[in-house]
Short mmCIF file of C-alpha atoms in Angstrom, two decimals:
data_model
loop_
_atom_site.label_atom_id
_atom_site.label_comp_id
_atom_site.label_asym_id
_atom_site.label_seq_id
_atom_site.Cartn_x
_atom_site.Cartn_y
_atom_site.Cartn_z
CA MET D 1 0.07 0.03 -0.14
CA SER D 2 2.73 2.55 0.91
CA ASN D 3 4.62 1.70 -2.58
CA LYS D 4 1.31 2.43 -4.29
CA LEU D 5 0.82 5.43 -2.36
CA GLN D 6 4.26 6.61 -2.92
CA PHE D 7 3.76 6.04 -6.93
CA SER D 8 0.70 8.08 -6.95
CA THR D 9 2.69 10.99 -5.05
CA TYR D 10 5.34 10.89 -7.83
CA THR D 11 2.98 10.69 -10.64
CA LYS D 12 1.01 13.66 -9.42
CA TYR D 13 4.02 16.01 -10.00
CA ALA D 14 5.17 14.19 -13.26
CA PRO D 15 3.40 16.55 -15.69
CA PHE D 16 4.80 19.63 -13.82
CA LEU D 17 8.43 18.06 -14.12
CA VAL D 18 7.86 17.43 -17.62
CA PHE D 19 6.58 21.00 -18.25
CA VAL D 20 9.72 22.48 -16.46
CA ALA D 21 12.01 20.31 -18.48
CA GLY D 22 10.33 21.52 -21.43
CA LEU D 23 10.72 25.24 -20.35
CA CYS D 24 14.68 24.40 -20.12
CA PHE D 25 14.78 23.02 -23.49
CA ILE D 26 13.00 26.07 -24.95
CA THR D 27 15.50 28.41 -23.03
CA SER D 28 18.43 26.37 -24.39
CA LEU D 29 17.16 26.80 -28.01
CA LEU D 30 16.67 30.49 -27.48
CA PHE D 31 20.20 31.01 -26.48
CA THR D 32 21.35 29.75 -29.96
CA ILE D 33 19.74 32.80 -31.69
CA LYS D 34 22.07 35.38 -33.02
CA LYS D 35 20.87 38.94 -33.53
CA ASP D 36 19.86 39.68 -37.23
CA ALA D 37 20.10 36.29 -38.24
CA PHE D 38 17.12 34.05 -39.06
CA PHE D 39 16.54 30.41 -39.62
CA SER D 40 14.47 31.20 -42.83
CA GLY D 41 14.27 33.72 -45.50
CA ASP D 42 10.42 34.30 -44.50
CA ALA D 43 11.64 35.69 -41.12
CA GLY D 44 13.94 38.12 -42.69
CA LEU D 45 11.15 39.79 -44.91
CA LYS D 46 8.88 39.70 -42.02
CA TYR D 47 11.67 41.53 -39.75
CA LEU D 48 11.71 44.25 -42.51
CA MET D 49 8.00 44.84 -42.13
CA VAL D 50 7.95 44.63 -38.33
CA LYS D 51 10.49 47.38 -38.49
CA GLN D 52 8.71 49.17 -40.76
CA ILE D 53 5.30 48.99 -38.71
CA SER D 54 7.17 49.99 -35.71
CA HIS D 55 8.14 53.27 -37.10
CA GLY D 56 4.25 54.05 -38.43
CA GLY D 57 4.75 52.35 -42.13
CA SER D 58 2.51 50.43 -43.95
CA TYR D 59 1.44 46.95 -42.74
CA TYR D 60 0.75 45.20 -46.06
CA THR D 61 3.27 46.92 -48.45
CA ILE D 62 6.88 47.01 -48.18
CA ASP D 63 8.99 50.07 -48.78
CA LEU D 64 12.63 49.65 -49.02
CA ASN D 65 13.47 53.30 -48.50
CA SER D 66 16.45 54.45 -51.12
CA THR D 67 17.53 57.34 -53.22
CA ALA D 68 15.82 58.26 -56.37
CA TRP D 69 18.26 56.74 -58.77
CA VAL D 70 18.16 53.47 -56.90
CA LYS D 71 14.51 53.39 -57.22
CA GLU D 72 14.91 53.96 -61.01
CA ILE D 73 17.08 51.05 -61.38
CA TRP D 74 14.86 48.94 -59.18
CA SER D 75 12.06 49.81 -61.48
CA GLN D 76 13.73 48.14 -64.54
CA GLY D 77 13.70 44.84 -63.03
CA PHE D 78 16.38 44.88 -60.28
CA TYR D 79 14.22 45.08 -57.20
CA PRO D 80 15.66 42.70 -54.55
CA LEU D 81 12.32 40.90 -53.65
CA LYS D 82 9.86 39.57 -55.81
CA SER D 83 6.90 37.09 -56.20
CA PRO D 84 6.09 34.71 -54.59
CA PHE D 85 6.79 36.92 -51.63
CA VAL D 86 6.21 40.36 -53.08
CA TYR D 87 3.85 41.61 -55.63
CA ASP D 88 3.28 44.89 -57.47
CA SER D 89 0.15 46.70 -57.14
CA PRO D 90 -0.91 50.22 -57.72
CA ARG D 91 -0.63 50.73 -54.01
CA GLY D 92 2.94 49.55 -53.95
CA LYS D 93 4.65 46.36 -53.24
CA ILE D 94 2.11 44.07 -51.40
CA VAL D 95 3.74 41.34 -49.31
CA SER D 96 2.03 37.90 -49.46
CA PHE D 97 2.43 37.16 -45.73
CA PRO D 98 -0.75 37.98 -43.51
CA PRO D 99 0.07 41.07 -41.60
CA ALA D 100 -1.30 40.19 -38.17
CA PHE D 101 1.77 38.45 -36.70
CA GLN D 102 4.02 41.28 -38.03
CA VAL D 103 1.58 43.99 -36.52
CA ILE D 104 1.71 42.00 -33.03
CA SER D 105 5.61 41.69 -33.29
CA SER D 106 6.13 45.42 -34.12
CA LYS D 107 4.82 46.53 -30.73
CA LEU D 108 7.20 43.73 -28.98
CA TYR D 109 9.98 44.97 -31.21
CA LYS D 110 9.37 48.65 -30.35
CA TRP D 111 9.33 47.82 -26.67
CA PHE D 112 12.14 45.13 -26.33
CA GLY D 113 14.11 45.32 -29.43
CA PHE D 114 15.21 42.36 -31.31
CA PRO D 115 14.73 39.76 -28.44
CA GLY D 116 10.88 41.04 -28.42
CA LEU D 117 10.52 39.22 -32.02
CA TYR D 118 10.54 35.83 -30.11
CA LEU D 119 8.23 36.75 -27.23
CA VAL D 120 5.16 35.44 -29.02
CA THR D 121 6.71 32.34 -30.91
CA CYS D 122 8.33 31.00 -27.38
CA LEU D 123 5.44 32.06 -25.35
CA SER D 124 2.72 30.31 -27.47
CA VAL D 125 4.33 26.84 -26.84
CA PRO D 126 4.16 26.57 -23.13
CA ALA D 127 0.75 28.06 -23.31
CA LEU D 128 -0.18 25.38 -25.76
CA TRP D 129 1.23 22.88 -23.23
CA LEU D 130 -0.90 24.05 -20.39
CA SER D 131 -4.01 24.01 -22.57
CA PHE D 132 -3.09 20.39 -23.21
CA ILE D 133 -2.77 19.42 -19.48
CA VAL D 134 -6.12 21.34 -18.68
CA LEU D 135 -7.94 19.32 -21.41
CA LEU D 136 -6.69 16.05 -20.68
CA ARG D 137 -7.32 16.58 -16.84
CA ARG D 138 -10.87 17.52 -17.59
CA ALA D 139 -11.28 14.54 -19.60
CA GLY D 140 -10.32 12.63 -16.56
CA LEU D 141 -6.94 11.15 -17.58
CA ARG D 142 -4.36 9.85 -14.91
CA GLU D 143 -1.56 12.22 -13.95
CA SER D 144 0.92 9.62 -15.23
CA ASP D 145 -0.76 9.25 -18.76
CA ILE D 146 -0.96 13.09 -18.99
CA ALA D 147 2.81 13.24 -18.24
CA VAL D 148 3.44 10.63 -21.03
CA GLY D 149 1.32 12.78 -23.40
CA LEU D 150 2.92 16.01 -22.39
CA LEU D 151 6.35 14.31 -22.97
CA LEU D 152 5.55 13.17 -26.23
CA LEU D 153 4.23 16.96 -27.22
CA VAL D 154 7.39 18.62 -25.48
CA PHE D 155 10.31 16.39 -26.81
CA CYS D 156 8.91 14.10 -29.43
CA SER D 157 7.47 16.55 -31.85
CA PRO D 158 8.75 19.07 -34.21
CA LEU D 159 6.78 21.72 -32.49
CA THR D 160 8.78 22.95 -29.57
CA VAL D 161 11.67 23.91 -31.70
CA TYR D 162 9.57 26.59 -33.41
CA ALA D 163 9.81 28.54 -30.03
CA ALA D 164 13.12 29.62 -31.41
CA LEU D 165 12.22 30.13 -34.96
CA TYR D 166 10.55 33.56 -36.03
CA TRP D 167 7.28 32.30 -37.53
CA GLU D 168 3.75 32.26 -36.46
CA HIS D 169 2.98 28.82 -36.42
CA THR D 170 3.14 28.26 -32.60
CA LEU D 171 0.66 31.06 -31.92
CA SER D 172 -1.73 30.03 -34.52
CA THR D 173 -1.41 26.15 -33.08
CA PHE D 174 -2.11 27.35 -29.75
CA LEU D 175 -5.24 29.33 -30.72
CA MET D 176 -6.45 26.42 -33.10
CA PHE D 177 -6.04 24.12 -30.25
CA ASN D 178 -8.93 25.86 -28.49
CA ALA D 179 -11.31 24.20 -31.17
CA VAL D 180 -9.85 20.71 -30.44
CA ALA D 181 -10.34 21.18 -26.60
CA PHE D 182 -13.86 22.43 -27.07
CA LEU D 183 -14.80 19.33 -29.39
CA VAL D 184 -13.36 17.12 -26.76
CA LYS D 185 -14.56 18.87 -23.54
CA PRO D 186 -17.04 21.67 -24.30
CA PRO D 187 -17.36 24.06 -21.36
CA ALA D 188 -20.50 24.59 -19.45
CA SER D 189 -20.17 28.42 -19.55
CA PRO D 190 -21.26 30.08 -22.92
CA VAL D 191 -18.78 32.96 -22.07
CA VAL D 192 -16.11 30.32 -21.94
CA ALA D 193 -17.34 28.93 -25.21
CA ALA D 194 -17.40 32.35 -26.84
CA ALA D 195 -13.84 33.04 -26.01
CA MET D 196 -12.62 29.71 -26.91
CA GLY D 197 -14.38 30.31 -30.38
CA LEU D 198 -13.29 33.64 -30.99
CA LEU D 199 -9.39 32.47 -30.22
CA ALA D 200 -9.72 29.48 -32.58
CA GLY D 201 -11.39 31.78 -35.25
CA MET D 202 -8.47 34.15 -34.78
CA SER D 203 -5.97 31.39 -35.98
CA VAL D 204 -7.00 32.12 -39.59
CA TRP D 205 -5.42 35.65 -39.34
CA LEU D 206 -2.11 34.09 -38.96
CA ARG D 207 -2.07 30.91 -41.12
CA PRO D 208 -4.56 30.31 -44.16
CA GLU D 209 -4.50 26.45 -43.72
CA MET D 210 -6.30 27.12 -40.51
CA LEU D 211 -9.30 27.90 -42.65
CA LEU D 212 -9.58 24.37 -43.62
CA LEU D 213 -9.01 22.94 -40.26
CA CYS D 214 -11.50 25.45 -38.86
CA GLY D 215 -14.01 24.20 -41.49
CA LEU D 216 -13.78 20.45 -40.64
CA ILE D 217 -14.22 21.31 -36.85
CA PHE D 218 -17.13 23.41 -37.71
CA ILE D 219 -18.68 20.54 -39.52
CA VAL D 220 -18.11 17.92 -36.68
CA LEU D 221 -19.67 20.39 -34.05
CA ALA D 222 -22.80 21.05 -36.39
CA PHE D 223 -23.05 17.38 -36.75
CA ASN D 224 -23.10 16.71 -33.05
CA ASN D 225 -25.29 19.75 -32.47
CA TYR D 226 -27.92 18.00 -34.76
CA GLY D 227 -30.88 17.06 -32.90
CA LYS D 228 -29.25 17.98 -29.40
CA HIS D 229 -29.03 21.88 -30.01
CA SER D 230 -26.26 22.63 -27.44
CA PHE D 231 -26.49 26.35 -26.80
CA THR D 232 -22.61 26.26 -26.06
CA ASN D 233 -21.88 24.58 -29.39
CA ILE D 234 -23.83 27.45 -31.20
CA VAL D 235 -21.96 30.03 -29.20
CA PHE D 236 -18.66 28.48 -30.15
CA ILE D 237 -19.48 28.20 -33.82
CA VAL D 238 -20.89 31.63 -34.17
CA SER D 239 -17.95 33.17 -32.24
CA ALA D 240 -15.41 31.39 -34.29
CA LEU D 241 -17.05 32.21 -37.29
CA SER D 242 -17.09 35.98 -36.49
CA GLY D 243 -13.39 35.80 -36.34
CA VAL D 244 -13.12 34.06 -39.81
CA ILE D 245 -15.71 36.46 -41.30
CA ALA D 246 -13.91 39.45 -39.89
CA PHE D 247 -10.74 37.91 -41.60
CA PHE D 248 -12.50 37.81 -45.03
CA LEU D 249 -13.75 41.20 -44.81
CA PHE D 250 -10.54 42.82 -43.77
CA ASN D 251 -9.04 40.76 -46.97
CA ALA D 252 -11.46 42.09 -49.08
CA SER D 253 -11.04 45.55 -47.98
CA VAL D 254 -7.13 45.68 -48.25
CA TYR D 255 -6.32 43.18 -50.85
CA GLY D 256 -9.54 42.90 -52.81
CA ASN D 257 -10.22 39.24 -52.31
CA ILE D 258 -11.41 37.44 -49.24
CA LEU D 259 -8.33 35.26 -48.91
CA GLY D 260 -5.68 38.07 -48.93
CA ALA D 261 -2.30 38.32 -50.65
CA HIS D 262 -1.29 34.75 -49.84
CA SER D 263 -3.78 33.33 -52.41
CA TYR D 264 -1.56 35.09 -54.90
CA GLN D 265 1.01 32.39 -54.31
CA LEU D 266 -1.73 29.64 -55.18
CA LEU D 267 -2.95 31.38 -58.52
CA GLU D 268 0.51 32.10 -59.67
CA ASN D 269 1.43 28.31 -58.81
CA GLU D 270 -1.34 26.94 -60.96
CA ARG D 271 -0.20 29.28 -63.89
CA VAL D 272 3.44 28.70 -63.84
CA THR D 273 3.28 24.59 -62.82
CA MET D 274 1.06 21.86 -63.94
CA GLY D 275 -0.98 22.24 -60.76
CA ARG D 276 -2.29 18.58 -60.22
CA GLU D 277 0.95 16.83 -60.68
CA ASN D 278 2.73 19.58 -58.30
CA ARG D 279 0.00 19.17 -55.66
CA SER D 280 0.37 15.38 -55.61
CA ALA D 281 4.19 16.04 -55.25
CA VAL D 282 3.21 18.26 -52.29
CA LEU D 283 0.95 15.86 -50.58
CA VAL D 284 3.29 13.12 -50.69
CA HIS D 285 6.37 15.20 -49.44
CA ILE D 286 4.32 16.85 -46.54
CA ASN D 287 2.75 13.66 -45.26
CA ALA D 288 6.14 11.80 -45.56
CA ARG D 289 7.77 14.52 -43.78
CA LEU D 290 5.28 14.31 -40.67
CA LEU D 291 5.85 10.55 -40.57
CA ILE D 292 9.68 11.10 -40.36
CA TYR D 293 9.53 13.77 -37.80
CA PHE D 294 6.74 12.71 -35.91
CA PRO D 295 5.90 9.06 -36.13
CA PHE D 296 3.09 9.11 -33.77
CA ILE D 297 0.86 10.18 -36.51
CA LEU D 298 0.34 6.58 -37.12
CA PHE D 299 -1.30 6.39 -33.93
CA THR D 300 -4.28 8.49 -35.54
CA LEU D 301 -5.27 5.26 -37.16
CA LEU D 302 -5.74 3.39 -33.70
CA PRO D 303 -9.35 4.97 -33.16
CA VAL D 304 -10.38 4.00 -36.51
CA ALA D 305 -9.10 0.39 -36.33
CA TYR D 306 -11.28 0.04 -33.05
CA LEU D 307 -14.34 1.36 -34.61
CA THR D 308 -14.15 -1.22 -37.23
CA LYS D 309 -14.05 -3.85 -34.54
CA ARG D 310 -17.02 -2.36 -32.78
CA LYS D 311 -15.23 -1.51 -29.80
CA TRP D 312 -16.35 1.49 -27.70
CA LEU D 313 -14.19 4.77 -27.87
CA PRO D 314 -14.56 8.18 -26.93
CA THR D 315 -16.64 9.86 -29.81
CA ALA D 316 -13.92 12.85 -29.85
CA SER D 317 -11.25 10.13 -30.59
CA TRP D 318 -12.60 8.88 -33.79
CA GLN D 319 -13.82 12.44 -34.84
CA LEU D 320 -10.66 13.92 -34.34
CA SER D 321 -9.06 11.13 -36.29
CA MET D 322 -11.13 11.62 -39.47
CA ILE D 323 -10.26 15.53 -39.19
CA VAL D 324 -6.64 14.72 -38.99
CA ILE D 325 -6.88 12.26 -41.99
CA ILE D 326 -9.02 14.46 -44.15
CA PHE D 327 -6.86 17.54 -43.43
CA SER D 328 -3.64 15.49 -44.26
CA LEU D 329 -5.12 14.52 -47.57
CA THR D 330 -6.76 17.67 -48.56
CA ALA D 331 -4.69 20.49 -47.38
CA PRO D 332 -1.81 20.02 -49.75
CA PHE D 333 -4.01 21.02 -52.47
CA PHE D 334 -4.76 24.32 -51.05
CA LEU D 335 -0.93 25.07 -50.01
CA PRO D 336 1.40 27.18 -51.95
CA ASN D 337 4.28 24.92 -51.64
CA ALA D 338 5.76 22.21 -49.26
CA GLY D 339 7.06 24.54 -46.70
CA GLY D 340 10.69 25.29 -47.92
CA LYS D 341 13.28 25.35 -45.30
CA GLN D 342 11.52 24.15 -42.01
CA TRP D 343 11.94 21.66 -39.24
CA GLY D 344 9.12 19.10 -39.91
CA PRO D 345 6.25 20.02 -41.89
CA ARG D 346 5.38 23.59 -40.59
CA TYR D 347 1.86 23.45 -42.27
CA PHE D 348 1.06 20.49 -40.58
CA LEU D 349 2.15 21.67 -36.89
CA PRO D 350 -1.56 22.13 -35.67
CA LEU D 351 -1.97 18.43 -36.15
CA ILE D 352 0.55 17.38 -33.51
CA PRO D 353 -1.22 18.34 -30.44
CA THR D 354 -4.45 17.08 -31.94
CA VAL D 355 -2.99 13.54 -32.73
CA LEU D 356 -1.46 13.29 -29.24
CA THR D 357 -5.03 14.19 -27.76
CA ILE D 358 -6.40 11.52 -29.82
CA PHE D 359 -3.74 9.13 -28.44
CA CYS D 360 -4.41 9.96 -24.84
CA LEU D 361 -8.23 9.90 -25.17
CA THR D 362 -8.05 6.55 -26.75
CA ILE D 363 -5.81 4.92 -24.22
CA ALA D 364 -8.14 6.43 -21.63
CA GLY D 365 -11.14 5.06 -23.28
CA LEU D 366 -9.55 1.77 -23.70
CA LYS D 367 -8.80 1.77 -19.96
CA ILE D 368 -5.12 1.25 -20.72
CA SER D 369 -2.31 2.58 -18.46
CA LEU D 370 0.66 3.91 -20.55
CA LEU D 371 3.12 3.15 -17.80
CA LYS D 372 1.83 -0.32 -16.90
CA ASN D 373 0.91 -2.00 -20.29
CA ARG D 374 4.15 -3.88 -21.30
CA ILE D 375 3.01 -4.55 -24.84
CA LEU D 376 2.21 -0.49 -25.56
CA LEU D 377 5.35 0.28 -23.71
CA ALA D 378 7.38 -2.32 -26.08
CA LEU D 379 5.62 -0.33 -28.96
CA LEU D 380 6.12 3.28 -27.70
CA ILE D 381 9.85 3.10 -26.40
CA PRO D 382 11.63 2.67 -29.70
CA VAL D 383 9.48 5.37 -31.37
CA VAL D 384 10.12 7.58 -28.39
CA VAL D 385 13.85 7.23 -28.35
CA TYR D 386 13.77 7.90 -32.12
CA SER D 387 11.78 11.08 -31.72
CA LEU D 388 14.01 12.21 -28.94
CA TYR D 389 16.93 11.83 -31.20
CA VAL D 390 15.30 13.76 -33.95
CA ASN D 391 13.52 16.46 -32.27
CA VAL D 392 15.68 17.31 -29.35
CA TYR D 393 19.32 16.13 -30.24
CA LEU D 394 19.24 16.94 -34.22
CA ALA D 395 16.80 19.84 -33.73
CA TYR D 396 19.07 21.53 -31.16
CA ASN D 397 22.24 21.11 -33.22
CA THR D 398 20.58 22.20 -36.42
CA VAL D 399 19.21 25.40 -35.10
CA ARG D 400 22.46 26.41 -33.10
CA ASP D 401 24.55 25.59 -36.22
CA ASP D 402 22.05 27.56 -38.60
CA TYR D 403 22.18 30.63 -36.49
CA ALA D 404 25.65 30.55 -35.85
CA PHE D 405 27.36 29.62 -39.04
CA ARG D 406 25.28 29.97 -42.04
CA VAL D 407 24.18 33.57 -42.03
CA LYS D 408 25.82 35.44 -39.27
CA PRO D 409 29.35 35.18 -40.49
CA GLY D 410 28.35 36.76 -43.90
CA LEU D 411 26.36 39.33 -42.00
CA ASN D 412 29.37 40.62 -40.07
CA TYR D 413 31.49 40.52 -43.29
CA LEU D 414 29.18 42.78 -45.12
CA LYS D 415 28.98 45.00 -42.24
CA GLY D 416 32.65 45.57 -42.15
CA ILE D 417 33.64 45.73 -45.88
CA PRO D 418 33.68 48.94 -47.61
CA GLY D 419 31.09 49.89 -50.30
CA ASP D 420 27.34 49.99 -50.25
CA ILE D 421 26.32 48.53 -53.64
CA LEU D 422 25.41 44.82 -52.87
CA VAL D 423 24.13 42.78 -55.94
CA VAL D 424 22.72 39.27 -54.89
CA GLN D 425 22.05 36.26 -57.07
CA ASN D 426 18.52 35.42 -55.71
CA GLN D 427 15.79 37.20 -53.56
CA TYR D 428 16.27 34.82 -50.82
CA ILE D 429 19.60 36.22 -49.90
CA THR D 430 17.78 39.48 -49.57
CA GLN D 431 15.56 37.99 -47.05
CA GLU D 432 18.02 36.33 -45.02
CA PHE D 433 20.23 39.32 -44.96
CA ALA D 434 17.36 41.56 -44.33
CA ALA D 435 19.15 43.34 -41.53
CA ILE D 436 21.92 44.75 -44.08
CA THR D 437 19.31 46.43 -46.19
CA ASN D 438 19.58 49.64 -44.03
CA GLN D 439 23.33 49.69 -44.60
CA LYS D 440 23.66 48.46 -48.36
CA LYS D 441 21.83 49.31 -51.58
CA VAL D 442 20.44 45.80 -52.67
CA PHE D 443 19.88 44.79 -56.30
CA LEU D 444 18.85 41.54 -57.77
CA ALA D 445 20.70 39.96 -60.72
CA GLU D 446 19.72 36.35 -61.44
CA ASP D 447 21.67 35.50 -64.39
CA THR D 448 24.62 36.89 -66.47
CA ASN D 449 22.57 38.85 -68.78
CA SER D 450 20.88 40.74 -66.10
CA PHE D 451 24.14 41.20 -64.26
CA GLU D 452 25.58 43.01 -67.20
CA LYS D 453 22.65 45.07 -67.70
CA LEU D 454 22.71 46.26 -64.11
CA GLY D 455 26.49 46.73 -64.07
CA ILE D 456 26.02 49.34 -67.01
CA LEU D 457 23.17 51.18 -65.11
CA LEU D 458 25.21 51.19 -61.97
CA LYS D 459 28.17 52.59 -63.96
CA SER D 460 26.14 55.26 -65.53
CA ALA D 461 24.88 55.93 -62.04
CA GLY D 462 28.45 56.57 -60.88
CA VAL D 463 29.03 53.30 -59.05
CA GLN D 464 32.57 52.14 -59.15
CA ARG D 465 32.72 49.28 -57.00
CA ILE D 466 30.18 46.35 -56.19
CA ILE D 467 29.91 43.52 -53.93
CA TYR D 468 28.31 40.33 -55.57
CA MET D 469 26.93 37.68 -53.40
CA ALA D 470 25.68 34.19 -54.39
CA SER D 471 24.42 31.03 -52.41
CA ASP D 472 26.69 28.69 -54.15
CA ARG D 473 30.02 28.80 -56.19
CA ASP D 474 28.80 28.17 -59.33
CA HIS D 475 26.72 31.46 -59.27
CA ILE D 476 29.36 33.90 -58.78
CA MET D 477 29.56 36.19 -62.03
CA ARG D 478 32.65 36.98 -63.85
CA PRO D 479 31.86 38.59 -67.19
CA GLN D 480 35.12 39.94 -68.55
CA ASN D 481 33.90 42.85 -70.37
CA LEU D 482 32.32 44.39 -67.19
CA ILE D 483 34.54 44.16 -64.34
CA THR D 484 38.13 44.33 -63.14
CA GLY D 485 39.88 43.91 -59.92
CA ASN D 486 39.28 41.19 -57.41
CA ARG D 487 37.51 38.17 -58.98
CA SER D 488 38.52 35.72 -56.27
CA MET D 489 35.62 34.18 -54.39
CA LYS D 490 35.53 34.52 -50.59
CA GLN D 491 33.19 31.78 -48.70
CA THR D 492 31.82 33.37 -45.61
CA GLY D 493 29.09 31.12 -43.56
CA GLY D 494 27.11 29.74 -46.15
CA TYR D 495 27.34 32.23 -49.10
CA TYR D 496 29.97 33.46 -51.55
CA PHE D 497 31.39 36.87 -51.93
CA ALA D 498 33.11 38.80 -54.72
CA VAL D 499 34.24 42.41 -54.86
CA TYR D 500 34.47 43.88 -58.39
CA GLU D 501 35.53 47.37 -59.67
CA LEU D 502 33.30 48.29 -62.74
CA LYS D 503 34.97 49.24 -65.90
#
């Protein structure tokens, strides 16, 4: 009896211990961040928008302030940013990212400087953990099982590393999880239901793919409400829809269409590529990536398997499973790409806490103890060990090395080298080196012909010296009729540089 009591005492504090360990992991990730360096080019462009908004500038068009002669050359096809990130319009160059995250970040940047950028990203993750714990407790799970579920969420998924990446995915996932929590355990209070609905609806302001996830959950809630007429269900749906409709109205007012500038990417992809084949490739890529970084996605099939055997399970388990499966199979057909440079499939991050909720509810419904069932433990332990290796060890080393060695050395080099004319080989360099745009005049030349034309224009403007920058050795330009001086390459960090004198 005493041993049983002692075990119960230990497991009571297990979720708290996992939570604290998770905070320590996030802290270690945050210490890897280097000022002005970002993990992705997206973040650099958003950083430019944040600085612009914090100084009272536009929240949806970007203005790289420069002199008249620079703008004249930009207008001839050498602007350092282009689609699918920046689009020309009569009102200026529209940025394709939804502006909500940049607007929020601009206030924190104004108050706290560069570290303020990461407050939203890192605080959203523990907020999600707390919501996960509260939901499982309300669902009646044992503390030991909650601790295991939290362990999988914190250390065995690609979600936690996003606390140290400047992206809006952590906040949107936290907001959307309110819909999952409501579906599993609706609150008795209509006020709480309204608050949860509004938070879930606001997730679409950050990530467009949340529209599909919201829609699927709305359909399930409407189905559950059929014949039962739950007032809290209606309140939640109306509240969530108000956030979604407000998003549509905002986009219609600012961008002229209800989906906003992000929809430009989808339309452009359909024109440029063979849409159907491209979407099929995205479908395979994202789902395979999710399986590699988060193999627990396979447990989504567990409730479905038990349903086919007519065994009882919580209704929310199989309903959420169907939502995850449908989203996984249909979302890639509405996404602009497969996610680019990322850790795990960033578009599918909202599925991670949902899948673990399914797993924990299913185990509880089958009355299985995660820590006492040997068969389940034998299945779980190898997957846990693999996931810890990928999402803790590899994730930490990847983020640390990326911040320290890929972009930061090049930034330091550019800040110290004489000359204020920088020519880049692709627009991703402009984004990743966004911090340098206030010191250098940046131009884009993607091939030899455009480089030669740009050189003539720069020469006529009185420029004698340029710095050229490429992402790989093969793209360093060396047109003999245009340049003299130093033609040798210098590799610094992940990029190549050459300094030229114009003839």
